[in-house]
PDB file of C-alpha atoms in Angstrom:
ATOM      1  CA  MET A1055     -40.378  -6.402 -36.736  1.00 43.00           C
ATOM      2  CA  THR A1056     -38.558  -2.962 -35.842  1.00 43.00           C
ATOM      3  CA  HIS A1057     -34.848  -4.544 -36.409  1.00 44.00           C
ATOM      4  CA  ALA A1058     -33.386  -5.104 -39.594  1.00 43.00           C
ATOM      5  CA  ARG A1059     -33.512  -7.912 -41.166  1.00 45.00           C
ATOM      6  CA  ARG A1060     -30.021  -9.806 -41.982  1.00 45.00           C
ATOM      7  CA  ARG A1061     -30.791 -13.744 -42.762  1.00 42.00           C
ATOM      8  CA  SER A1062     -29.069 -16.517 -41.993  1.00 41.00           C
ATOM      9  CA  PHE A1063     -30.127 -19.762 -41.630  1.00 39.00           C
ATOM     10  CA  PHE A1064     -30.096 -21.319 -37.524  1.00 42.00           C
ATOM     11  CA  ASN A1065     -28.575 -24.771 -37.363  1.00 43.00           C
ATOM     12  CA  PRO A1066     -30.855 -27.110 -34.503  1.00 39.00           C
ATOM     13  CA  ALA A1067     -27.779 -29.740 -34.737  1.00 40.00           C
ATOM     14  CA  LEU A1068     -24.697 -27.718 -33.725  1.00 39.00           C
ATOM     15  CA  ALA A1069     -22.778 -30.268 -31.183  1.00 37.00           C
ATOM     16  CA  ILE A1070     -24.579 -30.091 -27.750  1.00 37.00           C
ATOM     17  CA  GLY A1071     -21.807 -29.701 -25.174  1.00 38.00           C
ATOM     18  CA  ALA A1072     -22.705 -29.931 -21.159  1.00 36.00           C
ATOM     19  CA  ILE A1073     -21.768 -26.436 -18.942  1.00 37.00           C
ATOM     20  CA  SER A1074     -22.055 -25.428 -15.485  1.00 38.00           C
ATOM     21  CA  LEU A1075     -23.233 -21.768 -15.261  1.00 35.00           C
ATOM     22  CA  ALA A1076     -22.175 -19.624 -12.953  1.00 36.00           C
ATOM     23  CA  ALA A1077     -24.737 -16.278 -11.518  1.00 36.00           C
ATOM     24  CA  ALA A1078     -24.721 -13.381 -13.197  1.00 37.00           C
ATOM     25  CA  CYS A1079     -22.680 -10.914 -11.085  1.00 36.00           C
ATOM     26  CA  SER A1080     -23.700  -8.034  -9.512  1.00 36.00           C
ATOM     27  CA  SER A1081     -21.519  -4.851 -11.097  1.00 39.00           C
ATOM     28  CA  ARG A1082     -20.050  -4.356 -13.865  1.00 48.00           C
ATOM     29  CA  ASN A1083     -16.156  -5.220 -13.650  1.00 44.00           C
ATOM     30  CA  THR A1084     -16.759  -7.704 -11.316  1.00 41.00           C
ATOM     31  CA  ALA A1085     -13.891 -10.470 -11.684  1.00 40.00           C
ATOM     32  CA  VAL A1086     -14.565 -14.322 -11.879  1.00 40.00           C
ATOM     33  CA  THR A1087     -12.463 -17.164 -13.559  1.00 38.00           C
ATOM     34  CA  ASP A1088     -12.770 -18.867 -16.008  1.00 43.00           C
ATOM     35  CA  THR A1089     -12.367 -22.805 -16.570  1.00 37.00           C
ATOM     36  CA  THR A1090      -8.625 -22.187 -16.968  1.00 36.00           C
ATOM     37  CA  GLY A1091      -8.812 -20.268 -13.691  1.00 39.00           C
ATOM     38  CA  ALA A1092      -7.942 -17.118 -14.811  1.00 40.00           C
ATOM     39  CA  ALA A1093     -10.055 -13.939 -13.322  1.00 41.00           C
ATOM     40  CA  VAL A1094     -11.539 -11.557 -15.198  1.00 42.00           C
ATOM     41  CA  SER A1095     -13.498  -8.572 -15.673  1.00 41.00           C
ATOM     42  CA  THR A1096     -17.053  -9.484 -16.458  1.00 43.00           C
ATOM     43  CA  PRO A1097     -19.983  -7.702 -17.835  1.00 41.00           C
ATOM     44  CA  THR A1098     -23.730  -7.325 -14.426  1.00 40.00           C
ATOM     45  CA  THR A1099     -26.591  -5.876 -14.058  1.00 37.00           C
ATOM     46  CA  THR A1100     -26.893  -2.474 -13.234  1.00 35.00           C
ATOM     47  CA  ALA A1101     -27.995  -1.498  -9.886  1.00 35.00           C
ATOM     48  CA  GLY A1102     -31.695  -2.461  -9.298  1.00 35.00           C
ATOM     49  CA  MET A1103     -32.062  -3.720 -12.532  1.00 37.00           C
ATOM     50  CA  PRO A1104     -33.704  -7.685 -12.696  1.00 38.00           C
ATOM     51  CA  SER A1105     -31.877 -11.002 -13.037  1.00 39.00           C
ATOM     52  CA  ALA A1106     -32.634 -13.323 -15.763  1.00 39.00           C
ATOM     53  CA  GLY A1107     -34.333 -15.603 -13.449  1.00 39.00           C
ATOM     54  CA  ASP A1108     -36.604 -12.515 -12.020  1.00 41.00           C
ATOM     55  CA  SER A1109     -40.033 -13.693 -13.605  1.00 38.00           C
ATOM     56  CA  GLY A1110     -41.399  -9.628 -13.799  1.00 40.00           C
ATOM     57  CA  ALA A1111     -38.245  -8.922 -16.571  1.00 39.00           C
ATOM     58  CA  MET A1112     -39.097 -11.498 -18.512  1.00 40.00           C
ATOM     59  CA  ASN A1113     -42.638 -11.460 -18.577  1.00 45.00           C
ATOM     60  CA  GLY A1114     -42.257 -10.141 -22.363  1.00 44.00           C
ATOM     61  CA  GLY A1115     -42.439  -7.077 -23.551  1.00 45.00           C
ATOM     62  CA  SER A1116     -45.520  -6.839 -24.491  1.00 45.00           C
ATOM     63  CA  GLY A1117     -47.149  -7.060 -20.823  1.00 47.00           C
ATOM     64  CA  ARG A1118     -49.459  -9.663 -21.832  1.00 55.00           C
ATOM     65  CA  SER A1119     -48.953 -12.333 -18.592  1.00 60.00           C
ATOM     66  CA  THR A1120     -47.368 -15.755 -19.394  1.00 64.00           C
ATOM     67  CA  ALA A1121     -48.810 -17.327 -16.302  1.00 65.00           C
ATOM     68  CA  LYS A1122     -51.236 -19.585 -18.368  1.00 83.00           C
ATOM     69  CA  MET A1123     -48.917 -20.588 -21.629  1.00 92.00           C
ATOM     70  CA  ASP A1124     -46.813 -24.271 -21.227  1.00 95.00           C
ATOM     71  CA  ALA A1125     -43.403 -24.506 -21.078  1.00 97.00           C
ATOM     72  CA  ASN A1126     -41.899 -24.186 -24.610  1.00 98.00           C
ATOM     73  CA  HIS A1127     -45.295 -21.398 -25.396  1.00 98.00           C
ATOM     74  CA  GLU A1128     -43.189 -18.920 -22.470  1.00 97.00           C
ATOM     75  CA  PHE A1129     -39.806 -19.992 -23.647  1.00 98.00           C
ATOM     76  CA  LEU A1130     -40.496 -18.579 -26.661  1.00 98.00           C
ATOM     77  CA  ARG A1131     -42.180 -15.531 -25.477  1.00 97.00           C
ATOM     78  CA  LYS A1132     -38.921 -14.718 -23.269  1.00 97.00           C
ATOM     79  CA  MET A1133     -36.013 -15.784 -25.067  1.00 98.00           C
ATOM     80  CA  SER A1134     -37.869 -13.615 -28.369  1.00 98.00           C
ATOM     81  CA  ASP A1135     -37.760 -10.036 -25.668  1.00 97.00           C
ATOM     82  CA  HIS A1136     -34.096 -11.099 -24.577  1.00 97.00           C
ATOM     83  CA  HIS A1137     -32.695 -11.801 -28.795  1.00 97.00           C
ATOM     84  CA  ARG A1138     -34.269  -8.661 -29.174  1.00 97.00           C
ATOM     85  CA  GLY A1139     -32.287  -6.986 -26.846  1.00 97.00           C
ATOM     86  CA  LEU A1140     -28.874  -8.474 -27.745  1.00 96.00           C
ATOM     87  CA  ILE A1141     -29.589  -6.920 -31.558  1.00 96.00           C
ATOM     88  CA  GLN A1142     -30.843  -3.626 -30.135  1.00 95.00           C
ATOM     89  CA  ILE A1143     -27.126  -3.454 -28.704  1.00 95.00           C
ATOM     90  CA  VAL A1144     -24.854  -5.286 -31.825  1.00 95.00           C
ATOM     91  CA  HIS A1145     -27.355  -3.071 -34.498  1.00 93.00           C
ATOM     92  CA  GLN A1146     -25.723  -0.159 -32.629  1.00 92.00           C
ATOM     93  CA  ALA A1147     -22.284  -1.318 -33.197  1.00 92.00           C
ATOM     94  CA  VAL A1148     -22.258  -2.391 -36.234  1.00 91.00           C
ATOM     95  CA  ASP A1149     -24.353   0.983 -37.152  1.00 90.00           C
ATOM     96  CA  ARG A1150     -20.951   3.418 -34.998  1.00 89.00           C
ATOM     97  CA  LYS A1151     -17.888   3.762 -37.544  1.00 84.00           C
ATOM     98  CA  ASP A1152     -15.326   4.277 -34.780  1.00 87.00           C
ATOM     99  CA  ALA A1153     -16.583   0.287 -33.207  1.00 87.00           C
ATOM    100  CA  ALA A1154     -13.798  -1.474 -35.558  1.00 88.00           C
ATOM    101  CA  GLY A1155     -12.538  -3.430 -32.199  1.00 88.00           C
ATOM    102  CA  VAL A1156     -15.710  -5.196 -32.132  1.00 92.00           C
ATOM    103  CA  MET A1157     -17.787  -4.813 -35.426  1.00 92.00           C
ATOM    104  CA  ALA A1158     -16.960  -8.371 -36.655  1.00 92.00           C
ATOM    105  CA  GLN A1159     -18.438  -9.821 -33.601  1.00 91.00           C
ATOM    106  CA  ALA A1160     -21.265  -7.488 -33.550  1.00 93.00           C
ATOM    107  CA  ARG A1161     -21.794  -8.528 -37.447  1.00 94.00           C
ATOM    108  CA  GLU A1162     -21.724 -12.280 -36.694  1.00 94.00           C
ATOM    109  CA  LEU A1163     -23.909 -11.994 -33.742  1.00 95.00           C
ATOM    110  CA  ASP A1164     -26.463  -9.542 -35.191  1.00 94.00           C
ATOM    111  CA  THR A1165     -27.141 -12.171 -38.278  1.00 95.00           C
ATOM    112  CA  GLU A1166     -27.401 -15.397 -35.590  1.00 95.00           C
ATOM    113  CA  GLN A1167     -29.246 -13.786 -33.514  1.00 96.00           C
ATOM    114  CA  ASP A1168     -31.444 -12.439 -36.296  1.00 96.00           C
ATOM    115  CA  ALA A1169     -32.069 -15.647 -37.963  1.00 97.00           C
ATOM    116  CA  GLU A1170     -32.390 -17.447 -34.088  1.00 97.00           C
ATOM    117  CA  LEU A1171     -35.109 -14.797 -33.548  1.00 97.00           C
ATOM    118  CA  ASP A1172     -37.160 -15.315 -36.752  1.00 97.00           C
ATOM    119  CA  THR A1173     -37.072 -18.884 -36.313  1.00 97.00           C
ATOM    120  CA  MET A1174     -38.935 -17.812 -32.940  1.00 98.00           C
ATOM    121  CA  THR A1175     -41.410 -15.963 -33.360  1.00 98.00           C
ATOM    122  CA  ILE A1176     -42.359 -18.160 -36.067  1.00 98.00           C
ATOM    123  CA  MET A1177     -42.834 -21.785 -34.386  1.00 98.00           C
ATOM    124  CA  LEU A1178     -45.137 -18.919 -31.865  1.00 98.00           C
ATOM    125  CA  ARG A1179     -47.205 -17.808 -35.400  1.00 98.00           C
ATOM    126  CA  GLN A1180     -46.977 -21.470 -36.549  1.00 97.00           C
ATOM    127  CA  LYS A1181     -47.172 -24.154 -33.187  1.00 96.00           C
ATOM    128  CA  PHE A1182     -49.888 -21.486 -30.102  1.00 97.00           C
ATOM    129  CA  ASN A1183     -51.326 -19.023 -33.042  1.00 96.00           C
ATOM    130  CA  ASP A1184     -49.470 -15.891 -31.486  1.00 97.00           C
ATOM    131  CA  PRO A1185     -48.356 -13.220 -33.392  1.00 97.00           C
ATOM    132  CA  TYR A1186     -45.648 -11.963 -30.826  1.00 96.00           C
ATOM    133  CA  ASP A1187     -43.701  -8.859 -31.512  1.00 97.00           C
ATOM    134  CA  PRO A1188     -40.754  -9.244 -29.452  1.00 97.00           C
ATOM    135  CA  GLN A1189     -40.091  -5.844 -27.521  1.00 96.00           C
ATOM    136  CA  VAL A1190     -36.215  -4.882 -26.214  1.00 96.00           C
ATOM    137  CA  MET A1191     -36.569  -4.914 -21.996  1.00 95.00           C
ATOM    138  CA  PRO A1192     -35.931  -1.869 -19.823  1.00 95.00           C
ATOM    139  CA  GLU A1193     -32.504  -4.087 -18.819  1.00 95.00           C
ATOM    140  CA  HIS A1194     -31.189  -4.154 -22.252  1.00 95.00           C
ATOM    141  CA  GLN A1195     -32.234  -1.153 -23.481  1.00 95.00           C
ATOM    142  CA  ALA A1196     -29.943   0.450 -20.390  1.00 95.00           C
ATOM    143  CA  MET A1197     -27.187  -1.215 -21.277  1.00 94.00           C
ATOM    144  CA  ALA A1198     -27.421   0.015 -25.245  1.00 94.00           C
ATOM    145  CA  ASP A1199     -27.917   2.838 -24.072  1.00 95.00           C
ATOM    146  CA  SER A1200     -25.134   2.915 -21.621  1.00 94.00           C
ATOM    147  CA  LEU A1201     -22.440   1.407 -24.491  1.00 94.00           C
ATOM    148  CA  LYS A1202     -23.939   5.396 -26.367  1.00 92.00           C
ATOM    149  CA  MET A1203     -21.440   7.191 -24.184  1.00 92.00           C
ATOM    150  CA  LEU A1204     -18.225   5.085 -24.714  1.00 94.00           C
ATOM    151  CA  ARG A1205     -15.273   5.672 -27.223  1.00 92.00           C
ATOM    152  CA  GLY A1206     -12.964   3.250 -28.497  1.00 91.00           C
ATOM    153  CA  ILE A1207     -10.767   0.294 -25.805  1.00 91.00           C
ATOM    154  CA  ALA A1208     -14.192   1.767 -23.440  1.00 93.00           C
ATOM    155  CA  TYR A1209     -16.859   0.790 -25.822  1.00 93.00           C
ATOM    156  CA  ASP A1210     -14.888  -1.917 -26.777  1.00 92.00           C
ATOM    157  CA  ARG A1211     -14.503  -3.829 -23.274  1.00 92.00           C
ATOM    158  CA  ALA A1212     -18.348  -2.436 -22.333  1.00 94.00           C
ATOM    159  CA  PHE A1213     -19.159  -3.921 -25.467  1.00 94.00           C
ATOM    160  CA  ARG A1214     -18.194  -7.279 -24.787  1.00 93.00           C
ATOM    161  CA  GLN A1215     -19.175  -7.406 -20.644  1.00 94.00           C
ATOM    162  CA  ASP A1216     -22.817  -6.846 -21.980  1.00 94.00           C
ATOM    163  CA  VAL A1217     -22.387  -9.452 -24.302  1.00 94.00           C
ATOM    164  CA  PHE A1218     -20.647 -11.876 -21.441  1.00 94.00           C
ATOM    165  CA  ARG A1219     -23.705 -11.287 -18.987  1.00 95.00           C
ATOM    166  CA  HIS A1220     -26.229 -10.854 -22.276  1.00 96.00           C
ATOM    167  CA  HIS A1221     -25.105 -14.732 -23.418  1.00 96.00           C
ATOM    168  CA  GLN A1222     -25.263 -15.957 -19.074  1.00 96.00           C
ATOM    169  CA  GLU A1223     -29.130 -14.352 -18.892  1.00 97.00           C
ATOM    170  CA  ALA A1224     -29.752 -16.491 -21.494  1.00 97.00           C
ATOM    171  CA  LEU A1225     -28.619 -19.558 -20.219  1.00 97.00           C
ATOM    172  CA  SER A1226     -29.793 -19.434 -17.331  1.00 97.00           C
ATOM    173  CA  MET A1227     -33.090 -18.897 -18.708  1.00 98.00           C
ATOM    174  CA  ILE A1228     -32.001 -22.707 -21.038  1.00 98.00           C
ATOM    175  CA  ASN A1229     -31.290 -24.337 -18.569  1.00 97.00           C
ATOM    176  CA  GLU A1230     -34.163 -23.065 -15.740  1.00 97.00           C
ATOM    177  CA  TYR A1231     -36.571 -24.051 -18.900  1.00 98.00           C
ATOM    178  CA  LEU A1232     -35.060 -27.058 -20.645  1.00 97.00           C
ATOM    179  CA  PRO A1233     -36.556 -29.926 -18.237  1.00 97.00           C
ATOM    180  CA  ARG A1234     -39.729 -28.136 -19.107  1.00 97.00           C
ATOM    181  CA  ILE A1235     -39.866 -28.504 -22.614  1.00 98.00           C
ATOM    182  CA  THR A1236     -41.836 -31.305 -24.167  1.00 98.00           C
ATOM    183  CA  ASP A1237     -41.967 -29.931 -28.391  1.00 98.00           C
ATOM    184  CA  PRO A1238     -38.774 -31.893 -30.005  1.00 98.00           C
ATOM    185  CA  LYS A1239     -37.729 -28.908 -32.154  1.00 97.00           C
ATOM    186  CA  ILE A1240     -37.908 -26.127 -29.577  1.00 98.00           C
ATOM    187  CA  LYS A1241     -35.626 -28.411 -27.516  1.00 98.00           C
ATOM    188  CA  SER A1242     -33.330 -29.147 -29.732  1.00 98.00           C
ATOM    189  CA  MET A1243     -33.052 -25.107 -30.500  1.00 98.00           C
ATOM    190  CA  ALA A1244     -32.617 -24.245 -27.259  1.00 98.00           C
ATOM    191  CA  GLU A1245     -29.935 -26.732 -26.745  1.00 98.00           C
ATOM    192  CA  ALA A1246     -27.436 -25.726 -29.402  1.00 97.00           C
ATOM    193  CA  MET A1247     -28.245 -21.798 -28.708  1.00 97.00           C
ATOM    194  CA  ARG A1248     -27.100 -23.327 -25.185  1.00 97.00           C
ATOM    195  CA  ALA A1249     -24.357 -25.146 -27.589  1.00 96.00           C
ATOM    196  CA  VAL A1250     -22.746 -21.924 -29.333  1.00 95.00           C
ATOM    197  CA  GLN A1251     -23.216 -20.079 -26.483  1.00 95.00           C
ATOM    198  CA  THR A1252     -21.135 -21.287 -23.771  1.00 95.00           C
ATOM    199  CA  LYS A1253     -18.593 -21.125 -27.103  1.00 94.00           C
ATOM    200  CA  GLN A1254     -19.216 -17.391 -27.615  1.00 93.00           C
ATOM    201  CA  ILE A1255     -18.972 -16.581 -23.355  1.00 92.00           C
ATOM    202  CA  GLY A1256     -15.590 -19.085 -23.419  1.00 91.00           C
ATOM    203  CA  GLU A1257     -14.171 -16.782 -26.324  1.00 88.00           C
ATOM    204  CA  MET A1258     -15.358 -13.128 -24.594  1.00 85.00           C
ATOM    205  CA  GLN A1259     -13.176 -14.415 -21.030  1.00 85.00           C
ATOM    206  CA  HIS A1260     -10.405 -14.890 -22.885  1.00 84.00           C
ATOM    207  CA  ARG A1261     -10.737 -11.533 -24.685  1.00 83.00           C
ATOM    208  CA  LEU A1262     -11.761  -9.468 -21.932  1.00 86.00           C
ATOM    209  CA  SER A1263      -8.736 -11.015 -20.239  1.00 84.00           C
ATOM    210  CA  HIS A1264      -6.044 -10.553 -22.736  1.00 73.00           C
ATOM    211  CA  PRO A1265      -6.777  -6.653 -24.413  1.00 65.00           C
TER     212      PRO A1265
END
């Protein structure tokens, strides 16, 4: 893989919380309501970008069709690409000297997402004999590229908005696939991801509404 390794261990035993997820917003700076009823500015896709439910966007960076894969295999492929996109964004933050406002969060996400990505690529090889190399999807590369132009508070806010939106996409995908995932280990991993990212979305909403 092309991204730098920062190893940690994925814990599939994390508590699983039920969630109710709103659909991804349609423009950056669209107001949504958090769990306390407060309106916050949330991230959304750039105009014309495919959403998490767009099968074309989630088909895997290699171009190989997922049409003949079962839900377990397909989920690992698509979520691996999705993680690779966030790693691209957070690595960029970690490498910047002027991103002190989000540095701790970026490092935490980097460690967490990298470990989960390792777990998924190992599962792909062991369970499906699929030596898949996850790719950054175009919409996530666009996020990373747009952040390069920003500085200071504007960068910190846009970074949090993009992570928020990225997590919303992940939760949409998890909720779509969970009813069809039959492998116990993959299901446990997906449920743990959902619990962790739901918590992080709440934290992000708080940061965005209390800058």
